[in-house]
mmCIF file of C-alpha atoms and ligand atoms in Angstrom:
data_model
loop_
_atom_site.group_PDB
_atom_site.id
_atom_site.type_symbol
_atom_site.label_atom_id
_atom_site.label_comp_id
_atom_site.label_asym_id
_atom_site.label_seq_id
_atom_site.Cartn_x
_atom_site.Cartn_y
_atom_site.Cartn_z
ATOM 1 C CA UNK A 1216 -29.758 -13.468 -9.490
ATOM 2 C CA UNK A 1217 -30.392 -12.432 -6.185
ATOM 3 C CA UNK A 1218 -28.923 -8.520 -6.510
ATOM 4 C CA UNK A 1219 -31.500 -7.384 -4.717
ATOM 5 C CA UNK A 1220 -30.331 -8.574 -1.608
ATOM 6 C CA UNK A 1221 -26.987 -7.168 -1.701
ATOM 7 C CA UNK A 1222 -26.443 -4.983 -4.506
ATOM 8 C CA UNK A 1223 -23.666 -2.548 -5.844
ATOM 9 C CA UNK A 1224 -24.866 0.147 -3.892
ATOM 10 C CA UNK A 1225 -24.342 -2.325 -0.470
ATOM 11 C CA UNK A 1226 -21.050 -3.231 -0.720
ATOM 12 C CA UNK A 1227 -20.303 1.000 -1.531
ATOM 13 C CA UNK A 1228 -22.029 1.423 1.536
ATOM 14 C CA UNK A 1229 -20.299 -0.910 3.379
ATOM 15 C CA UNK A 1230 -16.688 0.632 2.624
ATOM 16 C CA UNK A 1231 -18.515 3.830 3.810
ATOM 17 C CA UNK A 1232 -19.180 2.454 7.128
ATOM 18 C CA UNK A 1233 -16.459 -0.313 7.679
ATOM 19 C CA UNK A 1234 -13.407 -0.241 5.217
ATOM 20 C CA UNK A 1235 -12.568 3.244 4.468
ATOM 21 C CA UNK A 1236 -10.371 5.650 6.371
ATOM 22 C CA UNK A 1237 -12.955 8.232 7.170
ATOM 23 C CA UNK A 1238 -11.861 11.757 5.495
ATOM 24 C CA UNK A 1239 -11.233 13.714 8.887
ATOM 25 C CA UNK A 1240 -8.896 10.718 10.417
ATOM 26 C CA UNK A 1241 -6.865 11.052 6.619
ATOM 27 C CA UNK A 1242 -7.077 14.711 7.131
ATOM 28 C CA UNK A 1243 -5.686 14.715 10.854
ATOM 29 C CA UNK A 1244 -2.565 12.174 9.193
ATOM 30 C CA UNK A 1245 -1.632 14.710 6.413
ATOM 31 C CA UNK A 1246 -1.729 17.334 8.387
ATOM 32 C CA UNK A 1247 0.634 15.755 10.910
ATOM 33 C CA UNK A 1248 3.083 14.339 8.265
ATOM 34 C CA UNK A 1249 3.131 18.023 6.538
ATOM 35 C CA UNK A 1250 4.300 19.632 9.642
ATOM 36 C CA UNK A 1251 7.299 17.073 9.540
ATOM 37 C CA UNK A 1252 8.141 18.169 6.149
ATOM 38 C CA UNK A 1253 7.608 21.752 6.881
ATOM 39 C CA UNK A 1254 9.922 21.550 9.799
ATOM 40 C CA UNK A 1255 12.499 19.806 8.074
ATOM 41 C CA UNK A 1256 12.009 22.007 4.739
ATOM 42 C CA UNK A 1257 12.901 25.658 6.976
ATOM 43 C CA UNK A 1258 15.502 23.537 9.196
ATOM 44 C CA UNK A 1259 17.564 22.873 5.569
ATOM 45 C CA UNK A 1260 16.690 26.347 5.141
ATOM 46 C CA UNK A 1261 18.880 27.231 8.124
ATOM 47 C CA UNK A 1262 21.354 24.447 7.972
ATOM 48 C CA UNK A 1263 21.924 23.804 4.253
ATOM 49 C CA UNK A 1264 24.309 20.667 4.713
ATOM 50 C CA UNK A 1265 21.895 19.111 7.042
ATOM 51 C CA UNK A 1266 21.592 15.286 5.309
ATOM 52 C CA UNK A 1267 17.882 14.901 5.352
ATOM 53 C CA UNK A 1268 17.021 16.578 2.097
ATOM 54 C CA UNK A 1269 13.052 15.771 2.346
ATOM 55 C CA UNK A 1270 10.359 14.735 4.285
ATOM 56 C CA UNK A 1271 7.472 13.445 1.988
ATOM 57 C CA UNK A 1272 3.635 11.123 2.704
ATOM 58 C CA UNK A 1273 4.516 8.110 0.665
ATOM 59 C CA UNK A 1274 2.195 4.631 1.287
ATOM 60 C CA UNK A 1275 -1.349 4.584 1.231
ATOM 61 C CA UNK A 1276 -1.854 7.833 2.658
ATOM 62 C CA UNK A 1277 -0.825 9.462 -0.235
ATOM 63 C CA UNK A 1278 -2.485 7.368 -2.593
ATOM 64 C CA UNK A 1279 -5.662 7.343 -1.258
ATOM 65 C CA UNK A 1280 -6.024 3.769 -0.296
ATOM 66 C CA UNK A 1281 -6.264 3.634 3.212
ATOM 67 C CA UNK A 1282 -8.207 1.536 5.265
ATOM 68 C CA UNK A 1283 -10.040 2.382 8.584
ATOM 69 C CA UNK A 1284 -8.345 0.600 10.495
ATOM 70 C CA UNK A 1285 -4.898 1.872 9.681
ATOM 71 C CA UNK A 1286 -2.895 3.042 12.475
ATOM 72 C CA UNK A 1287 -0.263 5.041 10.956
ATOM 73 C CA UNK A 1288 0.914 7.199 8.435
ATOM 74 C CA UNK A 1289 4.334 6.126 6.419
ATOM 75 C CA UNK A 1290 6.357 8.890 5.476
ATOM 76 C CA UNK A 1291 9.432 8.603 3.409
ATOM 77 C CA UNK A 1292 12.831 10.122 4.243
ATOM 78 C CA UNK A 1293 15.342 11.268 2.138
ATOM 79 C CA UNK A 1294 18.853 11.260 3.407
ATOM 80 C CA UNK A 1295 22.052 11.673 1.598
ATOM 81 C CA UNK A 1296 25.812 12.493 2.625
ATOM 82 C CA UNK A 1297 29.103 10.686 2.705
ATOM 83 C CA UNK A 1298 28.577 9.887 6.597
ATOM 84 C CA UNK A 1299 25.253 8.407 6.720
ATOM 85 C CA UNK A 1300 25.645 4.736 7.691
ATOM 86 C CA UNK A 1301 24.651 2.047 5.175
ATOM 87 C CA UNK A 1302 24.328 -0.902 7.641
ATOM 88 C CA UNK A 1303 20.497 -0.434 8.398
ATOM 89 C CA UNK A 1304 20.313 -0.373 12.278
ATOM 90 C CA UNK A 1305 22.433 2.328 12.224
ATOM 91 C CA UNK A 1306 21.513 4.052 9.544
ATOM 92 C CA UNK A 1307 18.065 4.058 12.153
ATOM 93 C CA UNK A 1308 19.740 5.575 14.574
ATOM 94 C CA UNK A 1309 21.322 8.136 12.545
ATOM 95 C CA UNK A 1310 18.200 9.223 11.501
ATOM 96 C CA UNK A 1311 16.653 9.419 15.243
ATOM 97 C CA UNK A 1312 19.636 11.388 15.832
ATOM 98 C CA UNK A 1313 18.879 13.699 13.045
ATOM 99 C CA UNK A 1314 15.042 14.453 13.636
ATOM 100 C CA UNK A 1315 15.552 15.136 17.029
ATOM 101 C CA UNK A 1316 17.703 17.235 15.989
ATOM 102 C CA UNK A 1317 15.821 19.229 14.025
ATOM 103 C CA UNK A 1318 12.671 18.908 16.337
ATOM 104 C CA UNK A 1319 14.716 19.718 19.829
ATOM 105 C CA UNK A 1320 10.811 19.369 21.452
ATOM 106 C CA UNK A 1321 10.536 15.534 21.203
ATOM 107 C CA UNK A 1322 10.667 13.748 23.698
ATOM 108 C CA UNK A 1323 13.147 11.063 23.169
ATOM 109 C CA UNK A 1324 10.679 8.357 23.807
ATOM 110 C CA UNK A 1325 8.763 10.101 20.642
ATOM 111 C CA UNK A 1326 11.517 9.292 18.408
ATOM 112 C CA UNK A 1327 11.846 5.362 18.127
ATOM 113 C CA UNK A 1328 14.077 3.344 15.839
ATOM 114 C CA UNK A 1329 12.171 0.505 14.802
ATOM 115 C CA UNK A 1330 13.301 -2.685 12.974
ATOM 116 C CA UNK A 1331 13.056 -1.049 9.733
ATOM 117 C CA UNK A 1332 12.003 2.723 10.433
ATOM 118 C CA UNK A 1333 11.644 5.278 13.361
ATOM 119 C CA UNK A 1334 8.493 5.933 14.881
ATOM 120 C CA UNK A 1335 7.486 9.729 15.777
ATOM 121 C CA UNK A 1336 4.304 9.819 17.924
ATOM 122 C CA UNK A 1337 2.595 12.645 18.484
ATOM 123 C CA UNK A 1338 1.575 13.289 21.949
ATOM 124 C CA UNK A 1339 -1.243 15.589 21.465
ATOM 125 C CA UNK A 1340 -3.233 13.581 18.689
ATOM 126 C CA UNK A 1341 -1.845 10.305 19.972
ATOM 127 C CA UNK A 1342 -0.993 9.812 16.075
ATOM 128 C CA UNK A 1343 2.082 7.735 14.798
ATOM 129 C CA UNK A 1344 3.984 8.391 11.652
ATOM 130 C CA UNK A 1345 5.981 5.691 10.298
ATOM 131 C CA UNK A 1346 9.484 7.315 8.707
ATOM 132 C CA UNK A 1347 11.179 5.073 6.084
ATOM 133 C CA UNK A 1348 14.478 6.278 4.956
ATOM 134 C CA UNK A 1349 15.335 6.385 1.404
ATOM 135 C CA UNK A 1350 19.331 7.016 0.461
ATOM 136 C CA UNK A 1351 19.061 9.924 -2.005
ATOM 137 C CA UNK A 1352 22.164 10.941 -4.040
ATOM 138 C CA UNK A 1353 20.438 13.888 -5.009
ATOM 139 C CA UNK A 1354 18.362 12.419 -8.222
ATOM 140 C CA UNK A 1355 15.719 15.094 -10.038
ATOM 141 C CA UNK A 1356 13.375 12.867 -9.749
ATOM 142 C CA UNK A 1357 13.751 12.042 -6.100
ATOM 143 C CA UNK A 1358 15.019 8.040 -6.633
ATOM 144 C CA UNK A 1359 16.896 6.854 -4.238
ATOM 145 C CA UNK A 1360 17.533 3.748 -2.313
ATOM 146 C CA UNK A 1361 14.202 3.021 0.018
ATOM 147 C CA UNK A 1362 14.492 0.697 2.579
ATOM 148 C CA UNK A 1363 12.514 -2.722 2.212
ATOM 149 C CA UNK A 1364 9.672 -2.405 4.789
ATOM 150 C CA UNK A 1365 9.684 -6.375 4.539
ATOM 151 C CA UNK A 1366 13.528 -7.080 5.076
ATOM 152 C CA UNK A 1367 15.456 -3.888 5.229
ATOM 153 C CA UNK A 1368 16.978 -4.601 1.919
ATOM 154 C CA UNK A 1369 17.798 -1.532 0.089
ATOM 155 C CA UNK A 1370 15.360 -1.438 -3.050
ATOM 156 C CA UNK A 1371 15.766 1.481 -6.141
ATOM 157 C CA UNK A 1372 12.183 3.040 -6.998
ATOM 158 C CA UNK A 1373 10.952 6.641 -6.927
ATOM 159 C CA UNK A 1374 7.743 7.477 -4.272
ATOM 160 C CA UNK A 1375 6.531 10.113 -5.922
ATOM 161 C CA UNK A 1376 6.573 8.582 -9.794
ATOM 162 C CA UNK A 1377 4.260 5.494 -7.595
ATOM 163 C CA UNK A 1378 2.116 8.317 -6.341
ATOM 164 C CA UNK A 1379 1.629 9.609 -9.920
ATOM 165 C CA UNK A 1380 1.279 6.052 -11.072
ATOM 166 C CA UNK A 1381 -1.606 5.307 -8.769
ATOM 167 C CA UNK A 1382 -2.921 8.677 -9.342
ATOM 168 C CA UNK A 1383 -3.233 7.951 -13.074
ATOM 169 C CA UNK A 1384 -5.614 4.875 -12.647
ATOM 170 C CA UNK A 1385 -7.424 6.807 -9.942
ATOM 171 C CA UNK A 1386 -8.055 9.108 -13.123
ATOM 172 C CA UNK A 1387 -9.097 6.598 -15.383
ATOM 173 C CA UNK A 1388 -11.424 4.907 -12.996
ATOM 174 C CA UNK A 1389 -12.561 7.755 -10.255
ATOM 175 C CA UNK A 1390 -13.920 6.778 -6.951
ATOM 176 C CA UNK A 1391 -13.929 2.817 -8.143
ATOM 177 C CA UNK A 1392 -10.467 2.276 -8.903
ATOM 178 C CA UNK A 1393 -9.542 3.204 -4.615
ATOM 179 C CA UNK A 1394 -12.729 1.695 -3.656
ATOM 180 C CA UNK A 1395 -12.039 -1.283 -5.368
ATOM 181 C CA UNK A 1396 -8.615 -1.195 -3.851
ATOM 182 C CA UNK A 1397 -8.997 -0.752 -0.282
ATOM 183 C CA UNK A 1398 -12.098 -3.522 -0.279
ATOM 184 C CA UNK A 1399 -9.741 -6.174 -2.236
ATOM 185 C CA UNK A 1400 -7.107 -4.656 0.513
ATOM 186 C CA UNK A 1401 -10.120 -5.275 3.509
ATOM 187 C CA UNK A 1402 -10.296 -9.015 2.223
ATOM 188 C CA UNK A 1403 -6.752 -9.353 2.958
ATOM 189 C CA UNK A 1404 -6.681 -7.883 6.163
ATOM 190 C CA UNK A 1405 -9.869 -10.550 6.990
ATOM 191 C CA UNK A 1406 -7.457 -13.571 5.555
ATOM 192 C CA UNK A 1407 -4.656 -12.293 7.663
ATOM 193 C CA UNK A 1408 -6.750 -12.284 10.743
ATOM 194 C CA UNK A 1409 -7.438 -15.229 10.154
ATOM 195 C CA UNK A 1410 -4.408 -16.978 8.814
ATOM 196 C CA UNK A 1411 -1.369 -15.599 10.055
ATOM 197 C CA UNK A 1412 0.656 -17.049 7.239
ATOM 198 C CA UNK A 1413 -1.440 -15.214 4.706
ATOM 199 C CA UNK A 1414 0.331 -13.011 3.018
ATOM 200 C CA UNK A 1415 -0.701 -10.313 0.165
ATOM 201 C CA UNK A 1416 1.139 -6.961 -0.189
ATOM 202 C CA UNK A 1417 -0.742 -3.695 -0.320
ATOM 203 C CA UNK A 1418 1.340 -2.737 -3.413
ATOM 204 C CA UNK A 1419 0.893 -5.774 -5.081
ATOM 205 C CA UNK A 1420 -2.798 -5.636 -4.688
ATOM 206 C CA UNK A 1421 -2.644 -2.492 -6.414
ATOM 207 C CA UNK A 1422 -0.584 -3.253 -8.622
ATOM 208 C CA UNK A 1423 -2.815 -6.267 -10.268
ATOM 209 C CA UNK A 1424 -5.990 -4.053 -10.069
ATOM 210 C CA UNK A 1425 -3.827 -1.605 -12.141
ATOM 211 C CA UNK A 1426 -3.096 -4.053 -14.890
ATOM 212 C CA UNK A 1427 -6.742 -5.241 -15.070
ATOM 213 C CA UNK A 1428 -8.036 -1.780 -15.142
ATOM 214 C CA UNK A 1429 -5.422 -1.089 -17.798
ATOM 215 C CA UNK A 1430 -6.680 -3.947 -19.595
ATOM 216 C CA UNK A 1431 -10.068 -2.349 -19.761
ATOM 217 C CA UNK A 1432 -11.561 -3.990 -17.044
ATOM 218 C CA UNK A 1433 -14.988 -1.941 -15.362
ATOM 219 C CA UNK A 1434 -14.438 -1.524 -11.714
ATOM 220 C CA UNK A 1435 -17.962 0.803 -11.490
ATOM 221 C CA UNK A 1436 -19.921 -2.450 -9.576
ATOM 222 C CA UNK A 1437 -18.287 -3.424 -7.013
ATOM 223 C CA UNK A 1438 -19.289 -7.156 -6.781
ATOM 224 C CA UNK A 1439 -18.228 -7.609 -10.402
ATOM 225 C CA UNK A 1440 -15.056 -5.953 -9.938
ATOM 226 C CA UNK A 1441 -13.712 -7.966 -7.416
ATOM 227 C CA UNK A 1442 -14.730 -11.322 -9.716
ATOM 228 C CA UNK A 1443 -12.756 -9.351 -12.075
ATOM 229 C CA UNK A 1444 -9.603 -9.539 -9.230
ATOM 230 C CA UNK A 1445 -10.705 -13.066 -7.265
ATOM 231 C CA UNK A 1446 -10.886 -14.685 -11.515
ATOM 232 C CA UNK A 1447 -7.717 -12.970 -12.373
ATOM 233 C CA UNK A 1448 -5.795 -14.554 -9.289
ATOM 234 C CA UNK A 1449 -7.382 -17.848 -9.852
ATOM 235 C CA UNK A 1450 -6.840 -18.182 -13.723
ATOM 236 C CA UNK A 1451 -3.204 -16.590 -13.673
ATOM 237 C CA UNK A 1452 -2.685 -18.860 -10.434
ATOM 238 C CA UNK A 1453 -0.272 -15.302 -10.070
ATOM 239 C CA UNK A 1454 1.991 -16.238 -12.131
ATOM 240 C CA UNK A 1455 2.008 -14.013 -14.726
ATOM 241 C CA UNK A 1456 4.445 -11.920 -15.466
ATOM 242 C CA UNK A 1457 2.861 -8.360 -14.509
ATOM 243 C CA UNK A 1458 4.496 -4.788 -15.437
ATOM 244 C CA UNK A 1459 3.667 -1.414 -16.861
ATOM 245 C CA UNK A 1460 5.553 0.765 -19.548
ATOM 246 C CA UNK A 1461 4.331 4.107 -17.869
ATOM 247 C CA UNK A 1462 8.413 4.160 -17.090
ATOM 248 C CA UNK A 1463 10.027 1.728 -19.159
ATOM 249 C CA UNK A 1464 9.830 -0.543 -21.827
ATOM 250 C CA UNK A 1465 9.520 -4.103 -21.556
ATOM 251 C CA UNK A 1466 12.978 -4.211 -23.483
ATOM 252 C CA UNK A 1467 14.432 -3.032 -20.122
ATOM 253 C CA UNK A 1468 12.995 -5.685 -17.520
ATOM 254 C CA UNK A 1469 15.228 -7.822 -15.678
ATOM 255 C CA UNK A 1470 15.175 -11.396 -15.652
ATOM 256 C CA UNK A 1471 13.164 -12.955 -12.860
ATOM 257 C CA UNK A 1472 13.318 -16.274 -11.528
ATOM 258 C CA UNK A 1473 10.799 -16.118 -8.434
ATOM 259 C CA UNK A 1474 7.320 -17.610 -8.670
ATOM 260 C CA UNK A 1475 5.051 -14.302 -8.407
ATOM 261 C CA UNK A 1476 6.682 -11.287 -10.514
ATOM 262 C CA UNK A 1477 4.972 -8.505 -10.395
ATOM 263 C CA UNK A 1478 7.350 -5.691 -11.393
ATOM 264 C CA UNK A 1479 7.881 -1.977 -9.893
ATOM 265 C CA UNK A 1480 6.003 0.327 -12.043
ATOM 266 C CA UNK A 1481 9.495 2.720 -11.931
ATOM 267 C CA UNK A 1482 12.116 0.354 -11.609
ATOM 268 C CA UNK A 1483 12.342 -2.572 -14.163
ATOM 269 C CA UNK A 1484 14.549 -4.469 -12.284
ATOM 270 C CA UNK A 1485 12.848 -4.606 -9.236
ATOM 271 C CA UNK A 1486 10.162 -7.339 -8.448
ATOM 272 C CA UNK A 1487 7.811 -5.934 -6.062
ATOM 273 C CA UNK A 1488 7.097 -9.762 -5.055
ATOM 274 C CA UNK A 1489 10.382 -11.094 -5.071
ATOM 275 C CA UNK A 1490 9.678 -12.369 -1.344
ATOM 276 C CA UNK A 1491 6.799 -14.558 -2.099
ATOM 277 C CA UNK A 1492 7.066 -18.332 -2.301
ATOM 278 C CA UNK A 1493 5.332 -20.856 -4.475
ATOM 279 C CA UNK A 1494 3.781 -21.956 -1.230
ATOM 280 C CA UNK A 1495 2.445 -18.362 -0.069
ATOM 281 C CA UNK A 1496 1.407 -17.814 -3.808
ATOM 282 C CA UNK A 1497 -0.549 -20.971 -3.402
ATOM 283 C CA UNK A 1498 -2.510 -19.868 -0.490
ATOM 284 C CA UNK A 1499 -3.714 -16.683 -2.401
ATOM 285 C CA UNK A 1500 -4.714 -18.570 -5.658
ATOM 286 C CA UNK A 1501 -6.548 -20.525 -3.075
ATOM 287 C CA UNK A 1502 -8.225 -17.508 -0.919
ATOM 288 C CA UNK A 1503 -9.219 -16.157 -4.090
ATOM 289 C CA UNK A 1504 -10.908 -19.292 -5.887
ATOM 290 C CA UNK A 1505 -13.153 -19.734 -2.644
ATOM 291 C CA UNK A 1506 -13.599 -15.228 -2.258
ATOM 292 C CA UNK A 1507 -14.714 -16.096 -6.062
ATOM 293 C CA UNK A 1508 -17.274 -18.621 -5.115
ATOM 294 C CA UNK A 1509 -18.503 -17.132 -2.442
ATOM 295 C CA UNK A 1510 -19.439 -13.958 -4.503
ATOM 296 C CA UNK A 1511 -21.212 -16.005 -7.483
ATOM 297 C CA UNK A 1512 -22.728 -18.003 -4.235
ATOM 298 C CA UNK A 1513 -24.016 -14.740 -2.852
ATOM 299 C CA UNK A 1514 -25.249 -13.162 -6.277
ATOM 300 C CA UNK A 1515 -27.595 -16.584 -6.915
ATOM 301 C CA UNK A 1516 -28.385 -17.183 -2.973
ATOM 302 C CA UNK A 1517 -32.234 -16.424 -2.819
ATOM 303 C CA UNK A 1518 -32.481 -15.164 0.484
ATOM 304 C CA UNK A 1519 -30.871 -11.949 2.260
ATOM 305 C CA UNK A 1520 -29.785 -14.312 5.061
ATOM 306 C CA UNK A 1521 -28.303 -16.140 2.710
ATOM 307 C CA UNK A 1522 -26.264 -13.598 0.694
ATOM 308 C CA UNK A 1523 -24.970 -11.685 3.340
ATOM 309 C CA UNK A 1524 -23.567 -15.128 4.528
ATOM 310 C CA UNK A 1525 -21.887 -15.563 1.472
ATOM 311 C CA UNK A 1526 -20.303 -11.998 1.752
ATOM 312 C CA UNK A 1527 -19.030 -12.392 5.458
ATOM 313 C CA UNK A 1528 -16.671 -15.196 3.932
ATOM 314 C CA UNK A 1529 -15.054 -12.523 1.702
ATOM 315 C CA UNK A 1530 -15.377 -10.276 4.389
ATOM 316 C CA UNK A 1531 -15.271 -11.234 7.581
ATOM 317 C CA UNK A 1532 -18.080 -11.303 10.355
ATOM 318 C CA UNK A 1533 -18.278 -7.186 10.471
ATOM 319 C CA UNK A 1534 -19.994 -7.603 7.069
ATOM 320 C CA UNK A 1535 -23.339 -6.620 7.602
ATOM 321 C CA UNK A 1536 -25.957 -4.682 5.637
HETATM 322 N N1 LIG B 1235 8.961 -3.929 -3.123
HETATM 323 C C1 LIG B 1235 8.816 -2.628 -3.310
HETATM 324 N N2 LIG B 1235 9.478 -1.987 -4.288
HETATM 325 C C2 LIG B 1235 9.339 -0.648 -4.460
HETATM 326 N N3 LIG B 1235 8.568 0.127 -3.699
HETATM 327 C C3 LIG B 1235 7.885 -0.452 -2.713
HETATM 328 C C4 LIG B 1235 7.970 -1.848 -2.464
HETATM 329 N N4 LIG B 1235 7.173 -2.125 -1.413
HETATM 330 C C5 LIG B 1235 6.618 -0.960 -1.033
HETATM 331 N N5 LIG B 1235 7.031 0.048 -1.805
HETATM 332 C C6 LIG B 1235 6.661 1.463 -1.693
HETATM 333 O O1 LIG B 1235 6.094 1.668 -0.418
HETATM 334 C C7 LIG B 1235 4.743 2.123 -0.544
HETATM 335 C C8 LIG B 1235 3.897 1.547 0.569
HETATM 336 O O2 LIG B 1235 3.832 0.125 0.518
HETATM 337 P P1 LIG B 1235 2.466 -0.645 0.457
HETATM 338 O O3 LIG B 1235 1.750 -0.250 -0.810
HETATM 339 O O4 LIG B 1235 2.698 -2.105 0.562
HETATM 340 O O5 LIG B 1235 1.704 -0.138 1.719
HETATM 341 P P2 LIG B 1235 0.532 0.923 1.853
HETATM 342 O O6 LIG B 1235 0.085 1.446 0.517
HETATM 343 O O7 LIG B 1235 0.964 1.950 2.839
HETATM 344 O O8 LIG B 1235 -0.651 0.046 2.375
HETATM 345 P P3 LIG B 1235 -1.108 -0.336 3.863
HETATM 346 O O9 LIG B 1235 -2.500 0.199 3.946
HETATM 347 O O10 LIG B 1235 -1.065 -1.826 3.845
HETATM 348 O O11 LIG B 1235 -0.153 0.298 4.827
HETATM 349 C C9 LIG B 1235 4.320 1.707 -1.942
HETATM 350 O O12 LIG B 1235 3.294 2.543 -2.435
HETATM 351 C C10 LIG B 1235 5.613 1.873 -2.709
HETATM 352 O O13 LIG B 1235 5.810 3.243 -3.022
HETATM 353 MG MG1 LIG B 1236 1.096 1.857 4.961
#
């Protein structure tokens, strides 16, 4: 074994340097998506029948798994009334429409429908927040009707019950279980930069370290966590059926016919992977038999050379100890 080379402690400082979102860029996002929902929160205090309801940090922002080199912050919407327009272009523009109302100092070219949100960039930090909108119908819980970032479908879940979900695991396992998130997340962002057809979901990604963590799996070494991931992929071939009875019981899941089904934590019915083909499920299984090799390579090469070669196929060339 050749952990000297590249050990644990390596690949933690790595994510230091090259995979996390430092703490002061996550700060500068917060802040900027709080002052949305502050704004909105005393506007509804003025105009009570206004029809956004909430402004809230929903995506990896709020979970804590952001990589460096995100760009923006997403922020969900809620928006509810008998008006608001279902069709989802102008459902878009509706909401443009209502957040400049309710922030009369944009600019209109800060407000920017896009194909399946509206951009609001902040001139002074040159930050962008991504707002999704969610149809609320007023639910306790704040479900509602988010719209697919993938096809503008409309898609029933609950934000802040995925917040709490992550949150839990992020309790179980601290520091390792995010760590181990956003450097399974950085291997996918290498794949897709190289492959443009590659295709692996954030929340997915999460979602299957969540079931091997709740199955007891160590995520505290970092090399031996991701075999933990790259083996899962490759034995399942990700087909298994994957879900979680934090919010249901398995008496409640729907019936699912697609090749990868891996199943909203909130919503039983809701395959967070309903998109993905056999083919694109193929190319994963793939990605993460050689990422697999490539680690047990590194861990037996006998040279540093050597190991950090092995790494930089996981990783990418910016691997580099
Ligand atoms: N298919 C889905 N069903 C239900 N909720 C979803 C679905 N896809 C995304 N979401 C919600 O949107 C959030 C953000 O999506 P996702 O996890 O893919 O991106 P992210 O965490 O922001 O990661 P990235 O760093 O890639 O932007 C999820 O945490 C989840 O709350
Ligand atoms: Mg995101």
């Amino acid at each position: 074994m050749a952990r000297e080379h590249v050990s644990h402690s390596d690949i933690a400082q790595f994510a230091k340097d090259k995979v996390n979102l430092p703490r002061e860029k996550a700060d500068d996002y917060r802040e900027q998506a709080k002052r949305l929902s502050d704004r909105i929160e005393s506007y509804i205090g003025e105009h009570p029948d206004f029809t956004i309801k909430r402004i809230m940090l929903s995506g990896s922002l709020a979970k804590g798994t952001s990589l460096r080199s995100s760009s923006d912050a997403d922020v969900a919407c809620y928006i509810s009334g008998a008006d608001v327009p279902k069709d989802i272009k102008k459902l878009l523009e509706y909401l443009a429409e209502k957040l400049k109302t309710a922030f009369p100092n944009f600019k209109p070219e800060q407000v920017k429908p896009q194909t399946y949100s509206v951009t609001v960039s902040f001139i002074g930090t040159g930050l962008d927040v991504d707002i999704v909108p969610i149809l609320y119908d007023g639910n306790k819980e704040w479900s509602g009707n988010l719209v697919s970032q993938d096809d503008g479908s409309f898609l029933e879940t609950c934000i802040p019950k995925h917040i709490e979900f992550i949150k839990s695991r992020k309790k179980k396992q601290e520091t390792h279980f995010a760590q181990v998130v956003r450097l399974a997340k950085f291997w996918v962002k290498y794949l897709k930069s190289e492959n443009e057809k590659f295709r692996f979901k954030s929340f997915m990604v999460e979602l299957v370290l969540a079931k091997l963590s709740d199955e007891g799996k160590d995520f505290s070494d970092y090399p031996e966590a991701l075999q933990h991931f790259f083996t899962y992929l490759a034995k399942s071939n990700i087909k298994d059926l994957i879900y979680f009875t934090d919010y249901y019981t398995a008496k409640e899941l729907g019936e699912f016919k697609e090749p990868v089904r891996i199943i909203d934590p909130v919503n039983p019915k809701n395959n967070a992977s309903k998109l993905y083909t056999t083919e694109q499920a193929k190319v994963i299984v793939e990605a993460a038999i050689e990422a697999g090799d490539a680690i047990d390579a590194a861990l037996a090469a006998t040279t540093k050379q050597d190991t950090i070669y092995y790494w930089q196929k996981v990783f990418g060339p910016t691997f580099n100890i």
